[in-house]
XYZ file of C-alpha atoms in Angstrom:
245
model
C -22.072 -11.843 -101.868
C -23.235 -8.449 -103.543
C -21.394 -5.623 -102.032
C -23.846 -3.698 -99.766
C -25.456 -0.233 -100.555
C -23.729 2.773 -98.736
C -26.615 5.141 -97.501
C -24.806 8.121 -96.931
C -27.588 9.548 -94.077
C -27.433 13.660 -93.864
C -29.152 15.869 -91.407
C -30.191 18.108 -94.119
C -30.856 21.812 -93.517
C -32.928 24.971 -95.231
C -29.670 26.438 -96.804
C -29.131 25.148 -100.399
C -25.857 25.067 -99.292
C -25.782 22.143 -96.992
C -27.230 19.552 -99.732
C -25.269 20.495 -102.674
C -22.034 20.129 -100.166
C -22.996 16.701 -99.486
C -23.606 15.841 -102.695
C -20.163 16.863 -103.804
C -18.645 15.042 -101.103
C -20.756 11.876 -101.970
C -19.172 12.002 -105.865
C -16.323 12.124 -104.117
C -16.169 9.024 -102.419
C -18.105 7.404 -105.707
C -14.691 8.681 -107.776
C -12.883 7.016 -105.092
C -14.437 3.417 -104.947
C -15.845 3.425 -108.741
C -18.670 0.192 -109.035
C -19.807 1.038 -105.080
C -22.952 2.177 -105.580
C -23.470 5.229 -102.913
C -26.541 6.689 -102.289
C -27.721 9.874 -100.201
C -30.857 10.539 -97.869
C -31.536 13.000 -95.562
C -33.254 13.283 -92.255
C -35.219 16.449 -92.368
C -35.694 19.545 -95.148
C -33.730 18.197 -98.197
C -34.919 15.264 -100.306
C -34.953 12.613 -100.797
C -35.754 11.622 -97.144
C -33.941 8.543 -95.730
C -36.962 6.182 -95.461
C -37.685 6.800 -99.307
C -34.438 5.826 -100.518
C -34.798 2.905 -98.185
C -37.980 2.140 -99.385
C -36.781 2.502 -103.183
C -33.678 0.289 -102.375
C -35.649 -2.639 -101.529
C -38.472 -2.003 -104.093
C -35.332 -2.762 -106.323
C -34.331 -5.824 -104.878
C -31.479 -4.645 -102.742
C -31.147 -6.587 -99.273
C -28.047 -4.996 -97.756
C -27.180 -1.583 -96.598
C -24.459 0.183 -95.097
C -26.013 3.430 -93.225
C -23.476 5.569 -92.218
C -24.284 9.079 -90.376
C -22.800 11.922 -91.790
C -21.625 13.059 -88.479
C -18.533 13.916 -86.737
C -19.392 12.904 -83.530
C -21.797 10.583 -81.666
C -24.586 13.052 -80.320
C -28.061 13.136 -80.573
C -28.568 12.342 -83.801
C -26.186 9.413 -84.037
C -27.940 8.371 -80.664
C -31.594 8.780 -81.330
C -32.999 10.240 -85.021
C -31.076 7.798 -86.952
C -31.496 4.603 -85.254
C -35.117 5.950 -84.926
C -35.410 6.486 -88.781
C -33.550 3.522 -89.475
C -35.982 1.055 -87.662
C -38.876 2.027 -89.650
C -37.011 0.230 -92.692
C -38.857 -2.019 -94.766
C -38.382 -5.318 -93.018
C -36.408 -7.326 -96.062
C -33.667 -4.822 -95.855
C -30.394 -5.727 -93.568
C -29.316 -2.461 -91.923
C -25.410 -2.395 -91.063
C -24.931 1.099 -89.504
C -21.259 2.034 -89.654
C -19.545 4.499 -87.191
C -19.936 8.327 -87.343
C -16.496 9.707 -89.020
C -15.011 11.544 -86.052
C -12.248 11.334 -84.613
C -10.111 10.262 -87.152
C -6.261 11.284 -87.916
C -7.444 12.370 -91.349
C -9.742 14.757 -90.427
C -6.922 16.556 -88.646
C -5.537 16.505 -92.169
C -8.963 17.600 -94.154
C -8.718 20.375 -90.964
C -5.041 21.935 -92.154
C -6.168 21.544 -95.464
C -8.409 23.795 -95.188
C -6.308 26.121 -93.014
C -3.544 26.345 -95.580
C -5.810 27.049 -98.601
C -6.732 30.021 -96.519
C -3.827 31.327 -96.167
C -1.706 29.410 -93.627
C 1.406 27.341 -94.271
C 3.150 24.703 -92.390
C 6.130 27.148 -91.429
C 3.153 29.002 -89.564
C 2.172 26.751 -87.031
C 4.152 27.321 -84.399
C 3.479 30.605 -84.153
C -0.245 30.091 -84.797
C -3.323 29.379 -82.078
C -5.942 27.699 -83.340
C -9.739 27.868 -82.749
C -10.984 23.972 -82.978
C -14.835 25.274 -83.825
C -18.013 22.737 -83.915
C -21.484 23.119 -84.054
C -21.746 22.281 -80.233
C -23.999 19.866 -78.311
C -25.478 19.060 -75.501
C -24.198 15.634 -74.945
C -21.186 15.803 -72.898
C -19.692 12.877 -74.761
C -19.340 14.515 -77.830
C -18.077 17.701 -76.272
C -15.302 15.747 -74.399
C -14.109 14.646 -77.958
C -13.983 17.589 -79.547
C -11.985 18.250 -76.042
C -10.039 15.376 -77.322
C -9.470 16.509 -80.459
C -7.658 20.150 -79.665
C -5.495 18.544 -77.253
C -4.077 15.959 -80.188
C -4.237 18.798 -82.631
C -1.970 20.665 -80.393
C 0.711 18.017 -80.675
C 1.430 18.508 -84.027
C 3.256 21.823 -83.940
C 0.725 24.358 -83.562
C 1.415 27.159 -80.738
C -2.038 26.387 -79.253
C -5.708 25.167 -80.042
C -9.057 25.867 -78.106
C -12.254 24.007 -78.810
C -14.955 26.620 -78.994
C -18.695 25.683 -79.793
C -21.119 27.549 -81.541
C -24.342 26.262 -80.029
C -25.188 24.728 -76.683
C -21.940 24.483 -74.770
C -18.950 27.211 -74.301
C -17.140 28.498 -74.949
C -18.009 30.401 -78.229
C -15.438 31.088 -81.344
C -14.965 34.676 -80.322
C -14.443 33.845 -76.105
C -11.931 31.227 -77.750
C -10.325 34.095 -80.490
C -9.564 36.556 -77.459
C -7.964 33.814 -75.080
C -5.825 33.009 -77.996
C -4.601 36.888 -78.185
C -4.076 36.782 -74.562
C -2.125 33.387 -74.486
C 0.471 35.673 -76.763
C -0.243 34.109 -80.484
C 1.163 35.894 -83.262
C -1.591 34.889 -85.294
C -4.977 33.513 -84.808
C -6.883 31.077 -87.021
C -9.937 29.675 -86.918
C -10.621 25.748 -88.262
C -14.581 25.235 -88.928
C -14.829 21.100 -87.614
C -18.673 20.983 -89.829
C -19.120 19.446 -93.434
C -21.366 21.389 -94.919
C -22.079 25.389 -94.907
C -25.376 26.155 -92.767
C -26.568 28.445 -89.803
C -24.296 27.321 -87.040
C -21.086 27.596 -89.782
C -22.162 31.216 -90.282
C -22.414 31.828 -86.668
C -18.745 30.622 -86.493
C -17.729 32.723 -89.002
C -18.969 35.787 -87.265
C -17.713 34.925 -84.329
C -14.169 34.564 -86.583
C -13.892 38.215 -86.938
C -11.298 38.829 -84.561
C -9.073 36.349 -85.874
C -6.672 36.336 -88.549
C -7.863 33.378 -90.560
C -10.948 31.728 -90.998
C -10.938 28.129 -92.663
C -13.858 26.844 -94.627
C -16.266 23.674 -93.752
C -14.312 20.660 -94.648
C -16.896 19.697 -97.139
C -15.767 17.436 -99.708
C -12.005 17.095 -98.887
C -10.306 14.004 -100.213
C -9.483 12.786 -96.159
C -13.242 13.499 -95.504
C -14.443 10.986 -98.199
C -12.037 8.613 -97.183
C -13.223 8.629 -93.961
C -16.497 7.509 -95.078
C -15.240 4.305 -97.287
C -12.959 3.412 -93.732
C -16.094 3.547 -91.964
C -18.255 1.304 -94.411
C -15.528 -0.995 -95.209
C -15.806 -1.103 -90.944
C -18.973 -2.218 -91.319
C -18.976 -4.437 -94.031
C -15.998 -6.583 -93.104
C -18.178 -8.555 -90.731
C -20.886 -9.532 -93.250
C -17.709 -10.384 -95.773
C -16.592 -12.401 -93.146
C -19.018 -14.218 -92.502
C -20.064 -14.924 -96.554
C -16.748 -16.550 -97.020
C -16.914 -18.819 -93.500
């Protein structure tokens, strides 16, 4: 059986800055699995548009594909524009949609990562509150994970962590930076949980400017694009499986 196609599917966005951070986290995961051929679409602003490269992939001959959100949690989009987007395939192709990439012990990695090429290091942490800060949503599921997420993050040394949203749901980065000062940190850092640089990552940042660090998007971190291969070898296995029964 011919390995499947990984559609890497983005939300896209008007800043410039959002693609060519996806892009560079897509090379990343093609360096990483050389001979899987990875391709990109996006849902809305940026080109080319998920139903074209679908479109193009069976134009070519292709019959299986891997579509795997570029999402760290299971919200709206995960829930409704992709599966939406997806069903409008051309009817030869086999969709396997693979899990969105959150929560996942490496991104906790990709997150300190980050952290200590800002300025952090280990010795730090237990001294150190962090700000756990996501674009927000209105779905309560995805707001009890990132929930989830602090309270495992907090485990692993650091003196605290606060989720803090920066859309839809609070509390915001800067409610979170103050309870942090209050709780009696010595230091205050804030870890962006996004992939890609945009409107609601700025809006972080600003909201960052009472703490004492400020971690950039995970973008394409090694853990991040290793994430994505877990997740489409998660949804491959099955079809693998059943080739060789």
């Amino acid at each position: 059986m011919r390995e499947p196609v990984l559609l890497v599917v983005a939300h896209g966005s008007r800043d410039p800055r959002h693609a060519a951070t996806v892009h560079a986290l897509v090379r990343r995961v093609r360096s990483l699995r050389p001979g899987l051929r990875v391709e990109t679409g996006f849902l809305d602003f940026d080109v080319p548009s998920v139903r074209g490269v679908l479109e193009s992939l069976d134009a070519q001959g292709v019959r299986d594909v891997v579509a795997l959100p570029l999402l760290l949690t299971r919200a709206f989009h995960a829930k409704a524009d992709i599966p939406a987007v997806l069903a409008q395939a051309p009817p030869r192709l086999r969709i396997h949609r693979a899990d969105v990439l959150g929560p996942s012990p490496l991104l906790l990695t990709a997150l300190e990562r980050r952290l200590y090429e800002a300025g952090l290091t280990p010795a730090d942490k237990s001294s150190t509150g962090v700000v756990l800060a996501s674009a927000g949503s209105t779905d309560p599921e995805a707001i009890a994970v990132i929930a989830d997420i602090a309270r495992e993050w907090r485990h692993t040394g650091w003196r605290a962590v606060r989720p803090a949203f920066a859309s839809a749901s609070p509390p915001r980065t800067e409610d979170a930076v103050r309870d942090l000062r209050a709780l009696g940190c010595g230091r205050v850092a804030v870890a962006r949980y996004v992939l890609a640089p945009g409107r609601l990552p700025d809006r972080i940042a600003r909201g960052a400017a009472g703490a004492d660090v400020l971690a950039d998007v995970l973008g394409p971190a090694p853990e991040v694009a290793r994430v994505l291969l877990e997740r489409y070898d998660g949804a491959r296995m099955p079809l693998a499986a059943a080739a060789s029964a």
